[in-house]
XYZ file of C-alpha atoms in Angstrom:
682
model
C -21.468 4.333 -14.380
C -18.559 6.043 -16.681
C -19.925 4.836 -20.268
C -17.632 6.257 -21.924
C -13.894 6.333 -22.458
C -11.914 3.016 -23.202
C -13.579 0.510 -21.174
C -16.848 1.916 -21.547
C -17.785 -1.013 -23.876
C -16.613 -3.700 -21.218
C -18.700 -2.086 -18.310
C -21.288 -0.498 -20.414
C -21.974 -2.719 -23.203
C -25.285 -2.158 -25.062
C -25.119 -5.522 -26.218
C -23.611 -8.883 -24.906
C -22.822 -12.444 -26.331
C -22.491 -15.253 -24.470
C -20.201 -17.608 -26.524
C -20.494 -21.261 -25.304
C -24.058 -20.529 -23.909
C -25.791 -23.688 -22.794
C -28.981 -25.091 -22.185
C -27.747 -27.397 -19.883
C -27.817 -25.776 -16.362
C -24.642 -27.041 -15.017
C -22.564 -25.315 -17.774
C -20.180 -22.394 -17.445
C -22.315 -20.792 -20.303
C -25.343 -21.393 -19.088
C -24.472 -19.798 -15.350
C -23.385 -16.830 -17.264
C -26.338 -16.476 -19.301
C -28.570 -16.645 -16.436
C -26.651 -14.338 -14.543
C -27.606 -11.627 -17.419
C -31.116 -12.006 -17.469
C -31.800 -8.729 -15.575
C -29.550 -7.218 -18.615
C -31.857 -4.765 -20.548
C -29.977 -4.027 -23.490
C -29.285 -6.973 -26.377
C -28.168 -10.385 -25.203
C -26.922 -13.212 -27.605
C -26.385 -16.595 -26.721
C -24.132 -18.039 -29.038
C -23.699 -21.772 -29.686
C -22.954 -23.388 -33.410
C -24.053 -26.470 -31.882
C -27.519 -25.416 -30.975
C -29.915 -24.496 -33.475
C -31.955 -22.407 -30.769
C -29.106 -19.907 -30.519
C -26.412 -17.666 -32.890
C -23.944 -19.837 -35.070
C -20.930 -17.163 -34.508
C -20.153 -14.228 -32.906
C -20.643 -12.721 -36.129
C -23.909 -13.392 -36.676
C -24.820 -12.354 -33.550
C -23.284 -8.994 -34.451
C -25.410 -8.817 -37.393
C -28.684 -9.205 -35.442
C -27.939 -6.388 -32.952
C -24.982 -4.283 -31.145
C -22.467 -6.206 -29.523
C -19.784 -4.391 -27.486
C -19.237 -7.293 -25.268
C -18.311 -10.850 -26.026
C -18.146 -13.201 -22.803
C -16.121 -16.362 -23.733
C -17.228 -19.471 -22.089
C -15.440 -22.051 -24.397
C -11.973 -24.069 -23.855
C -8.908 -22.124 -23.822
C -7.274 -23.302 -26.989
C -10.535 -22.128 -29.049
C -10.347 -18.513 -27.386
C -8.607 -17.128 -29.632
C -9.829 -18.252 -32.901
C -13.456 -16.890 -31.169
C -11.638 -13.497 -29.992
C -10.190 -12.882 -33.380
C -14.038 -13.439 -34.916
C -15.301 -11.210 -32.519
C -12.371 -8.436 -33.012
C -13.400 -8.876 -37.172
C -17.411 -8.600 -36.137
C -16.678 -5.128 -34.545
C -17.015 -6.300 -30.928
C -14.976 -3.763 -28.838
C -14.746 -5.641 -25.544
C -14.531 -9.268 -24.084
C -13.932 -11.007 -21.012
C -12.356 -14.810 -20.638
C -13.750 -16.653 -18.019
C -12.255 -20.264 -18.072
C -8.396 -21.240 -17.012
C -5.863 -22.985 -18.645
C -3.833 -20.216 -19.698
C -0.639 -18.413 -18.431
C -1.677 -19.643 -14.710
C -1.246 -23.346 -16.191
C 2.079 -23.363 -17.712
C 2.935 -25.258 -20.642
C 0.706 -24.549 -23.788
C -1.761 -22.204 -21.578
C 1.064 -19.665 -22.065
C 1.052 -19.686 -25.936
C -2.752 -19.324 -25.669
C -2.720 -16.292 -23.130
C -0.052 -14.858 -25.695
C -2.473 -15.156 -28.618
C -5.117 -13.195 -27.007
C -2.861 -10.875 -25.635
C -1.682 -10.051 -29.658
C -5.258 -10.228 -30.987
C -6.019 -7.666 -28.352
C -3.442 -4.933 -29.251
C -3.665 -5.672 -32.667
C -7.546 -4.861 -32.768
C -7.788 -2.389 -30.017
C -10.283 -4.647 -28.421
C -10.047 -4.172 -24.597
C -9.971 -8.098 -22.708
C -10.558 -8.595 -18.965
C -8.726 -11.989 -18.119
C -8.314 -14.724 -18.776
C -8.749 -16.947 -15.447
C -11.306 -14.363 -14.399
C -15.051 -14.803 -12.893
C -15.876 -11.651 -14.628
C -17.202 -8.457 -13.270
C -20.156 -6.492 -11.529
C -21.781 -3.216 -12.821
C -24.889 -3.796 -11.061
C -26.283 0.192 -12.119
C -25.898 -0.893 -15.672
C -27.443 -4.027 -14.767
C -24.564 -6.022 -15.957
C -23.803 -9.077 -14.033
C -20.947 -10.554 -16.341
C -20.253 -13.294 -13.913
C -20.983 -16.941 -13.702
C -21.258 -17.300 -9.583
C -24.290 -17.975 -8.351
C -26.182 -14.959 -6.177
C -24.377 -12.044 -8.176
C -28.145 -10.844 -8.829
C -28.164 -10.050 -5.533
C -25.339 -7.590 -5.316
C -26.662 -4.228 -4.886
C -25.725 -0.926 -6.523
C -23.660 1.347 -4.398
C -20.998 3.884 -4.457
C -18.123 1.369 -3.986
C -15.788 0.504 -6.458
C -13.698 -3.015 -6.195
C -10.764 -3.957 -8.078
C -9.502 -7.250 -7.530
C -6.508 -9.341 -8.747
C -8.487 -12.564 -7.784
C -12.037 -13.269 -9.296
C -12.945 -15.084 -5.709
C -11.803 -12.045 -3.684
C -13.847 -9.836 -5.854
C -17.081 -11.471 -5.430
C -16.154 -12.108 -1.988
C -15.640 -8.187 -1.343
C -18.962 -7.752 -3.633
C -20.768 -9.787 -1.136
C -19.566 -8.164 1.767
C -20.142 -4.746 0.848
C -23.755 -5.448 -0.218
C -24.269 -7.334 3.334
C -22.839 -3.810 4.835
C -25.203 -1.945 3.289
C -23.188 -0.344 0.582
C -23.150 -1.942 -2.665
C -20.813 -1.328 -5.381
C -20.782 0.746 -8.592
C -18.172 -1.863 -10.124
C -16.168 -4.810 -9.304
C -13.675 -6.275 -11.504
C -11.861 -9.548 -11.042
C -8.718 -8.882 -12.959
C -7.821 -12.781 -13.454
C -4.432 -13.149 -15.370
C -4.510 -9.486 -16.954
C -3.525 -10.072 -20.335
C -4.637 -7.034 -21.404
C -6.838 -4.988 -18.841
C -4.737 -4.565 -15.882
C -5.887 -2.386 -12.490
C -4.163 1.007 -13.894
C -6.790 0.486 -16.751
C -9.800 0.204 -14.254
C -8.635 2.667 -11.968
C -8.295 5.388 -14.765
C -11.620 4.598 -15.701
C -13.023 4.709 -11.911
C -11.496 8.105 -11.892
C -14.154 9.771 -14.274
C -17.015 7.524 -12.683
C -19.997 9.988 -11.034
C -21.233 6.886 -9.159
C -17.822 5.708 -7.076
C -17.145 7.605 -4.181
C -14.553 4.782 -3.040
C -12.549 2.680 -4.342
C -11.222 -1.115 -2.830
C -8.081 -2.271 -4.349
C -6.972 -5.627 -3.930
C -3.238 -6.387 -5.141
C -1.396 -9.820 -5.443
C 1.417 -8.767 -7.680
C 2.498 -5.539 -9.774
C 3.770 -5.667 -13.520
C 3.724 -2.179 -13.747
C 4.915 -0.366 -10.919
C 5.291 3.317 -11.835
C 2.077 3.033 -13.911
C -0.086 1.810 -11.183
C 1.461 4.037 -8.789
C 0.216 6.849 -11.444
C -3.352 5.718 -11.715
C -3.704 5.754 -7.599
C -2.102 9.170 -7.832
C -4.693 10.543 -9.772
C -7.513 8.814 -8.485
C -6.974 9.611 -4.642
C -7.055 13.166 -5.990
C -10.863 13.222 -6.142
C -11.595 9.951 -3.900
C -10.229 7.604 -1.572
C -8.508 4.353 -2.280
C -8.192 1.620 0.364
C -5.616 -1.154 -0.633
C -4.953 -4.686 0.420
C -1.474 -6.066 -0.541
C -1.309 -9.821 -0.334
C 2.167 -11.076 0.257
C 3.427 -10.114 3.970
C 4.578 -13.551 4.639
C 6.603 -14.331 1.193
C 10.146 -14.392 1.572
C 11.259 -16.603 -0.729
C 12.589 -13.942 -3.383
C 15.453 -11.993 -0.982
C 18.175 -10.138 -2.889
C 21.924 -10.586 -1.613
C 22.236 -7.459 0.293
C 20.514 -6.482 3.603
C 18.426 -3.555 1.744
C 17.394 -5.923 -0.769
C 16.574 -8.809 1.828
C 14.121 -5.933 3.712
C 12.543 -4.187 0.784
C 10.282 -7.188 -0.103
C 7.853 -6.923 -2.806
C 4.785 -6.669 -0.129
C 6.662 -3.970 1.594
C 7.726 -1.983 -1.523
C 4.159 -2.106 -3.051
C 2.252 -1.015 0.378
C 4.925 1.721 0.390
C 4.191 2.874 -2.959
C 0.851 2.827 -2.936
C 0.611 4.672 0.373
C 3.045 7.636 -1.130
C 0.639 7.770 -4.064
C -2.337 8.824 -1.388
C -3.880 5.106 -0.633
C -5.123 4.026 2.711
C -3.595 0.474 3.709
C -5.353 -2.508 5.611
C -4.258 -5.801 6.440
C -7.064 -7.944 5.729
C -10.398 -7.821 3.729
C -12.809 -7.205 6.736
C -10.802 -4.185 7.597
C -11.068 -3.425 3.837
C -14.753 -3.418 3.680
C -14.888 -1.214 7.037
C -12.591 0.940 5.909
C -13.693 1.318 2.208
C -17.440 1.682 3.323
C -16.894 4.475 6.015
C -14.544 6.338 3.142
C -17.610 6.282 0.784
C -19.830 7.899 3.246
C -17.579 10.635 4.677
C -14.254 11.882 4.533
C -12.107 14.015 6.898
C -10.361 17.352 6.303
C -6.698 16.796 5.819
C -4.733 16.820 8.915
C -1.097 15.919 9.687
C -1.574 14.532 13.222
C -5.822 13.940 13.640
C -7.285 13.525 16.537
C -9.927 11.510 17.753
C -13.057 11.788 20.102
C -14.288 8.864 21.271
C -18.181 8.495 22.766
C -19.506 5.286 24.046
C -23.025 4.538 25.485
C -21.751 1.302 26.713
C -18.255 0.919 29.081
C -17.097 -2.265 27.745
C -17.059 -2.094 23.950
C -15.971 1.460 24.472
C -12.902 -0.128 26.155
C -12.405 -2.509 23.261
C -12.683 0.378 20.794
C -10.348 2.263 22.740
C -7.547 -0.214 22.969
C -7.925 -1.092 19.408
C -7.399 2.631 18.588
C -4.220 2.792 20.608
C -2.941 -0.259 19.516
C -3.329 1.827 15.991
C -1.316 4.477 16.844
C -4.353 6.833 16.985
C -4.195 9.930 18.854
C -6.995 10.176 21.243
C -6.373 13.793 22.846
C -8.018 14.763 26.392
C -10.504 17.271 25.711
C -10.251 20.766 26.577
C -11.787 22.342 30.242
C -14.542 23.887 28.081
C -15.720 21.018 26.643
C -15.748 19.070 29.790
C -17.710 21.811 31.668
C -20.486 21.371 28.807
C -20.053 17.679 29.212
C -20.418 17.832 33.004
C -23.829 19.576 32.880
C -25.036 16.550 30.369
C -23.929 13.696 32.246
C -24.162 12.057 35.558
C -21.042 13.025 37.658
C -19.683 9.283 38.115
C -18.924 9.237 34.106
C -15.836 9.236 32.009
C -15.772 12.650 30.470
C -12.150 13.304 29.645
C -11.775 11.017 26.161
C -13.069 8.804 25.547
C -16.797 10.015 26.784
C -18.841 7.506 28.522
C -22.535 8.015 28.737
C -23.474 5.502 30.898
C -26.475 4.637 28.493
C -28.191 5.906 25.598
C -30.747 8.874 26.382
C -31.995 11.879 25.052
C -28.377 13.744 25.967
C -26.599 11.631 23.305
C -26.561 14.193 20.460
C -25.686 17.008 22.385
C -22.521 14.666 24.032
C -21.618 13.810 20.285
C -21.751 17.803 19.246
C -19.584 19.013 22.066
C -17.188 16.519 21.507
C -17.056 17.380 18.211
C -16.720 20.845 18.837
C -13.431 20.505 20.918
C -10.731 21.974 18.798
C -8.391 18.839 19.272
C -11.039 16.779 17.638
C -10.891 15.977 13.862
C -12.760 12.832 13.660
C -15.809 11.210 16.250
C -15.681 7.698 16.623
C -18.604 5.938 18.815
C -20.246 3.345 20.011
C -24.235 2.519 20.612
C -26.298 -0.702 21.373
C -29.593 -0.210 19.556
C -32.271 0.695 22.363
C -35.063 2.842 20.707
C -36.756 2.992 23.692
C -34.026 5.359 24.979
C -33.039 7.341 22.274
C -33.766 7.868 18.384
C -29.898 7.527 17.262
C -30.513 8.849 13.927
C -32.124 11.917 15.199
C -29.267 12.178 18.174
C -26.185 11.817 15.553
C -27.685 14.033 12.710
C -28.248 17.170 15.331
C -24.809 15.900 17.009
C -22.672 15.996 13.742
C -20.333 19.147 13.399
C -19.154 20.460 10.466
C -15.906 18.929 8.775
C -15.727 16.581 11.558
C -17.078 12.996 10.414
C -18.420 10.430 12.511
C -18.197 6.539 12.611
C -20.438 4.839 14.685
C -20.465 1.345 15.729
C -24.292 0.667 15.787
C -25.217 -2.909 17.314
C -28.381 -4.603 17.522
C -30.510 -7.161 15.297
C -33.529 -6.738 13.236
C -35.066 -4.687 10.362
C -35.396 -1.778 12.620
C -31.355 -1.522 13.003
C -31.106 -2.113 9.697
C -33.198 0.840 8.526
C -31.520 3.129 10.927
C -28.366 2.065 9.597
C -29.212 3.097 6.316
C -30.900 6.297 7.640
C -27.617 7.032 9.154
C -25.140 6.632 6.063
C -27.747 8.647 3.907
C -27.221 11.233 6.492
C -23.197 10.943 6.251
C -22.361 9.133 9.279
C -20.240 5.927 8.848
C -21.769 2.921 10.612
C -20.628 -0.590 11.277
C -21.421 -3.346 13.494
C -18.832 -3.448 16.006
C -16.112 -1.534 17.971
C -13.137 -3.376 15.876
C -14.722 -2.069 12.636
C -15.277 1.251 14.221
C -11.329 1.371 14.818
C -10.550 0.177 11.244
C -13.198 2.864 9.801
C -11.420 5.489 12.068
C -7.780 4.832 11.332
C -8.882 4.512 7.372
C -10.351 8.586 7.948
C -7.377 9.304 9.727
C -4.678 7.698 6.968
C -6.597 9.243 4.245
C -6.508 12.999 6.201
C -2.626 12.574 6.521
C -2.212 11.521 3.040
C -3.987 14.742 1.729
C -2.096 16.741 4.132
C 0.588 18.810 2.032
C 4.119 18.271 3.087
C 7.168 20.079 2.360
C 8.634 18.832 -0.646
C 11.345 21.585 -1.194
C 14.746 19.792 -0.718
C 17.884 22.004 -0.384
C 19.300 22.673 -4.132
C 22.263 20.487 -4.725
C 23.519 18.738 -7.865
C 23.598 15.042 -7.618
C 26.747 13.471 -9.465
C 26.577 11.627 -12.555
C 28.176 9.175 -14.497
C 28.798 7.084 -11.647
C 30.128 3.237 -12.858
C 32.815 2.534 -11.285
C 33.173 -0.276 -8.626
C 33.586 1.014 -5.399
C 35.142 -0.217 -2.193
C 34.517 1.049 1.471
C 37.255 3.825 1.060
C 35.740 5.175 -2.294
C 32.289 4.669 -1.342
C 32.729 7.025 1.839
C 34.446 9.518 -0.423
C 31.230 9.488 -2.571
C 29.215 10.056 0.802
C 31.158 13.134 1.565
C 29.973 14.614 -1.545
C 26.374 13.921 -0.646
C 27.525 15.825 2.966
C 27.189 12.602 5.274
C 30.084 12.246 7.922
C 32.507 9.866 8.035
C 35.303 8.918 10.302
C 38.849 9.874 9.780
C 40.346 7.041 7.541
C 43.217 6.123 5.380
C 43.360 3.623 2.569
C 46.328 1.415 2.827
C 48.518 -0.449 -0.122
C 50.566 -2.544 2.833
C 51.570 -3.005 6.104
C 53.765 -0.438 6.530
C 51.209 2.171 5.406
C 48.751 0.769 7.823
C 51.064 1.608 10.777
C 51.638 5.261 9.561
C 48.169 5.444 9.427
C 47.557 4.107 12.886
C 49.921 6.776 14.338
C 48.440 9.559 11.983
C 44.429 8.424 13.105
C 45.327 7.807 16.696
C 44.363 4.696 19.084
C 41.695 3.217 18.601
C 41.222 2.488 15.130
C 39.099 -0.205 13.189
C 41.340 -2.235 10.838
C 39.240 -3.682 7.748
C 39.726 -5.440 4.587
C 39.602 -3.296 1.534
C 37.702 -4.589 -1.368
C 35.550 -4.006 -3.721
C 34.156 -7.647 -4.211
C 33.283 -8.266 -0.721
C 30.146 -6.735 0.446
C 29.811 -8.424 3.977
C 33.312 -8.209 5.342
C 32.378 -9.167 9.005
C 31.445 -12.805 7.739
C 34.837 -13.438 6.721
C 36.978 -11.886 9.600
C 37.357 -8.963 7.622
C 36.681 -6.175 10.343
C 38.617 -5.788 13.520
C 37.526 -2.894 15.972
C 39.347 -1.242 18.994
C 42.967 -2.114 18.001
C 44.929 0.117 20.360
C 48.250 -1.067 19.637
C 51.172 -1.390 16.816
C 51.038 -5.062 18.128
C 47.274 -5.506 18.049
C 47.578 -4.202 14.549
C 49.854 -6.307 13.724
C 47.674 -9.738 14.795
C 44.485 -7.657 13.128
C 46.791 -7.381 9.869
C 47.575 -10.949 9.601
C 43.898 -12.454 10.036
C 43.256 -9.907 7.418
C 46.047 -11.523 5.149
C 44.394 -15.085 5.922
C 41.246 -13.478 4.752
C 42.275 -12.940 1.467
C 43.230 -8.925 1.674
C 45.265 -7.173 -0.433
C 44.844 -3.614 0.988
C 43.503 -2.228 4.242
C 41.398 0.495 5.725
C 42.328 1.790 8.997
C 40.078 4.068 10.470
C 39.122 6.203 13.846
C 36.634 4.422 16.084
C 33.205 6.160 16.006
C 31.385 7.101 19.410
C 28.647 4.941 20.482
C 25.019 5.441 19.699
C 22.360 3.940 17.708
C 22.596 2.183 14.565
C 20.330 2.864 11.361
C 20.403 1.610 8.211
C 19.932 3.867 4.980
C 19.813 2.938 1.353
C 18.918 3.186 -2.117
C 18.270 0.494 -4.710
C 17.117 -0.352 -8.120
C 13.555 -2.053 -7.366
C 12.553 -4.321 -10.439
C 8.773 -3.350 -10.394
C 8.776 0.277 -8.937
C 12.192 1.518 -10.032
C 14.198 3.571 -7.638
C 13.340 3.601 -3.837
C 15.070 4.827 -0.793
C 15.086 2.984 2.621
C 15.370 4.003 6.730
C 15.552 1.346 8.956
C 17.200 -0.010 12.140
C 20.782 -0.832 11.494
C 22.876 -4.060 11.828
C 21.578 -7.040 12.451
C 18.865 -5.938 14.153
C 17.461 -4.308 10.767
C 17.348 -7.828 9.451
C 15.899 -9.680 12.561
C 12.883 -7.299 12.828
C 12.421 -6.152 9.345
C 11.799 -2.460 10.721
C 11.924 -0.443 7.581
C 10.387 2.511 5.974
C 10.314 2.782 2.017
C 9.805 5.652 -0.476
C 9.679 6.029 -4.057
C 12.824 8.086 -5.126
C 13.021 11.058 -6.206
C 11.693 11.924 -2.772
C 12.067 15.690 -1.025
C 13.999 15.772 1.970
C 10.853 16.976 3.818
C 8.823 13.753 3.035
C 12.214 11.519 3.526
C 12.380 13.228 7.092
C 8.735 11.791 8.344
C 10.173 7.955 7.305
C 11.646 7.242 10.973
C 8.131 8.026 12.414
C 7.070 4.647 10.905
C 9.649 2.420 12.501
C 8.252 0.288 15.340
C 11.767 1.211 16.988
C 11.124 5.067 16.626
C 11.547 5.283 20.492
C 15.175 4.762 20.148
C 15.930 7.797 17.900
C 14.108 10.187 20.715
C 16.921 10.168 23.236
C 15.915 6.639 24.922
C 17.311 6.604 28.101
C 19.342 9.606 27.782
C 20.628 8.763 24.313
C 21.119 10.617 21.452
C 18.204 12.686 19.392
C 17.867 11.882 15.728
C 17.828 15.269 13.628
C 15.223 14.277 11.465
C 15.778 17.220 8.736
C 19.568 15.588 8.474
C 18.549 12.254 8.073
C 15.792 13.459 5.343
C 18.325 15.242 3.376
C 20.768 11.991 3.527
C 17.691 9.929 2.405
C 16.873 12.411 -0.086
C 20.193 12.729 -2.143
C 20.871 8.858 -1.801
C 17.639 8.758 -4.047
C 18.646 11.653 -6.478
C 22.087 9.695 -7.143
C 20.609 6.493 -7.931
C 17.966 8.172 -10.350
C 21.003 10.386 -11.638
C 23.145 7.386 -12.489
C 21.409 4.400 -14.382
C 24.167 2.317 -13.599
C 24.175 2.072 -10.401
C 22.223 -0.715 -8.851
C 22.073 -0.084 -5.126
C 23.791 1.960 -2.543
C 23.607 1.252 1.100
C 25.162 2.752 4.608
C 24.988 0.336 7.050
C 25.333 1.468 9.820
C 24.488 5.225 9.864
C 24.998 5.723 13.535
C 23.147 8.058 15.210
C 25.564 9.892 17.931
C 25.696 12.788 20.395
C 27.660 14.602 17.402
C 25.087 13.928 14.686
C 24.993 10.991 12.048
C 28.181 9.224 10.896
C 28.363 6.642 8.181
C 30.459 3.428 9.503
C 30.058 1.288 6.273
C 28.990 1.868 2.778
C 28.457 -0.594 0.051
C 27.693 0.453 -3.740
C 26.911 -1.648 -6.683
C 27.218 -1.033 -10.036
C 26.539 -2.759 -13.532
C 28.232 -2.335 -16.519
C 26.990 -0.084 -19.480
C 26.143 -3.040 -21.543
C 24.009 -4.555 -19.007
C 21.832 -1.143 -18.609
C 18.157 -1.290 -19.345
C 15.581 1.499 -19.197
C 14.743 2.436 -15.907
C 10.877 3.171 -14.630
C-alpha cells in the first residue's frame, strides 16, 4: 500500500476514530467499529453520550495518533465534527451517511460546509454519502457493510463512484481469486475524487491493475491526465454508466450524438483505459490484466486452443463478435500440431484437441509460438486424471505471449489449480464468455500502448474567429483548412441567382443563406437538382416564402457516401472532434467516433475504423474508398481550429461526402459566442 502522499493518512492511517460509535449493534457506528476489529493501529470509539467511549475527537486524538476520523453522525452535525477533527490534527475523514447534496435542500448547504472545511484545513475528505473504503493489506475495512472483513488482499484496486458498486466489485474480485489492494467508494466527492485516488494508485507497489467505475465527471481534463499517468505503468479498466441516458441532447446533430457517455468513454480510451460494458466483464478484464499483460501491438492476433469443441465454439463466436482477429496458423505450426493431435481434430485456429491429454502443453506451446499469435485463449474442463493443467500450461507458455484460460469445474482442487495458474502468470476465468472478455481486454490494452503516428502536416490554424457564419462563409473557412467544396455563389437577389445559375451550370442546388438558420431542410430551405431558369424561379419563390433574404447557388455534388465530421466544446472535457456517418443516418444509428482535441492527423485517421458502418467506406459494392489520411487531416484541423479560437463553440460539416474524386463538404455550420460570454477552456 502507498502509505505516503496526500491520501496516505486516509488509506494507511496510524489511528482511527469512529465518531458516532454505539453499543447498539444495529447502529451505523457500531457496524463500522465491528468492521475495524482487525485493525492493528489505535482505534478510538467516540460518543459523548456513552461514558465507556471517548467524548470527542479531540480527546481521542490526545490519547493516541488519530489520522482518520469516520463520521457516523447525522448530516447536520457532520460539519461541526469535521471542524473539530481538523483542529485536533486529524488529517483525513470519511463521512458515511446521506442527507447531503444528493438529497437537495438543506443537504446542499451541509455538503458545501464540509468541502469548505476540507479546503481550508487541508484535511482530506472522502464522501459524503459513501459506504467507505477497504484497504485489506493495511487491515483497514472502513465500511459498515457486513462481510467486508472477508475481502482478501490482492493486486486489483477499485475506484467506484458508488459505494454499492465498490463493495460488489470487491466481493466479486475476492470470489474470482484476485482480492483487492484498495477499494474506494467516492460517494458525492466533496473533496476526494477519482483523479485523487488514481494519482495515489500510480505510486502504489501493491496495485497491478485498476477497476474504474464512472457515473459522472466534474473535471474531464484532470481525469484524463490521471488515467494517462496511471496507464503508463499499469492497466486501467473502465465501466462508464449512462449508455441509455438520452435526456440531455444538445441542439445540433454533433451535440446530440456526443452524449456524455460516449464522450467519457472516448476520453478514457484515448488516455489508455480499457473499456467494458458491465460489471462482470470488468472483473474478468481487470483480473486478467492484473496477472498478465501483452506486448504493444496495433493489430494483435489470438490463438484459440480448446479441449472441448462446444465451449470452444462459444468462445470463438464471442471473440468474433468483439472484432478479435483469429488468424489461420502457419503451415509450420499446423505441421507441428498434426504430430500431436488426431487427424480428425480442427487444427487451423481454433485448435480443438478433442479432449485434454498429455499433449496439451505442447499444443499451447506450438500455437503460442506461431508468428501471428500475440495472445493465447484456451478452454479446458478440469479433468485431473487426463492432464495436469497447471504443469501443461506452465510448460506451454511462450515468452511475451500471455495466456487466458477458462478452467471449468468445482471443488477445492479446481480452486487450488486456478490459484496456481494465476501465480504462474496465466489469467484464469470460469467460462468461455469470461475468456473472451479477458482476451479482448488484453488486446485493447496492447493496442492502447502501441505508438501511433502523432505528427500532423504543419499548418497554422486561423485565429481570432468570432463572426457569425452562414453556409457560404463557413465553406470559405473550410477551404482555408484544405477541405474541398463545390463551386458556388452567394447571391443578394434573384437576378444574381440567375446569373450564378449560368456560371455554375445546371443542375444546381439552391439554398437559403442565413447564419441564423441551422437546419435549412426543415423549413424548405434547400432545393436540389434545379436544372432550368423556370425551376430556379420556382425554388426562389419557396425560399422567399421561407424568409430568405439571400441565396446560395451551388453545383450539385457527385454521388457518394455521406459522412459527418465536427468539433465542439464539451462542457466537461473541452474541445472534442467527431466522425460519423452523415445525414439522418448519423442520428438514427448514433454511429460516431470521438477524440479529445487537439488530435494528430495520424490518430484521427484511425477514427473511421471504430464505426459500425465502416464497411461502407471501403469500396462497398463498387463505391468510393476513403482516404483515411485525408480525413484525418480534416478532423485534426477542425480540432485545432476550435482550440485556437476560444469564442468558437462548434463547427460541423454534415455531410462531408466521400466521392470518387475525394472528400467534399456539402454543408457547414459554425457556432460562436460573444466575447463577454467566453469562459476559460479546459
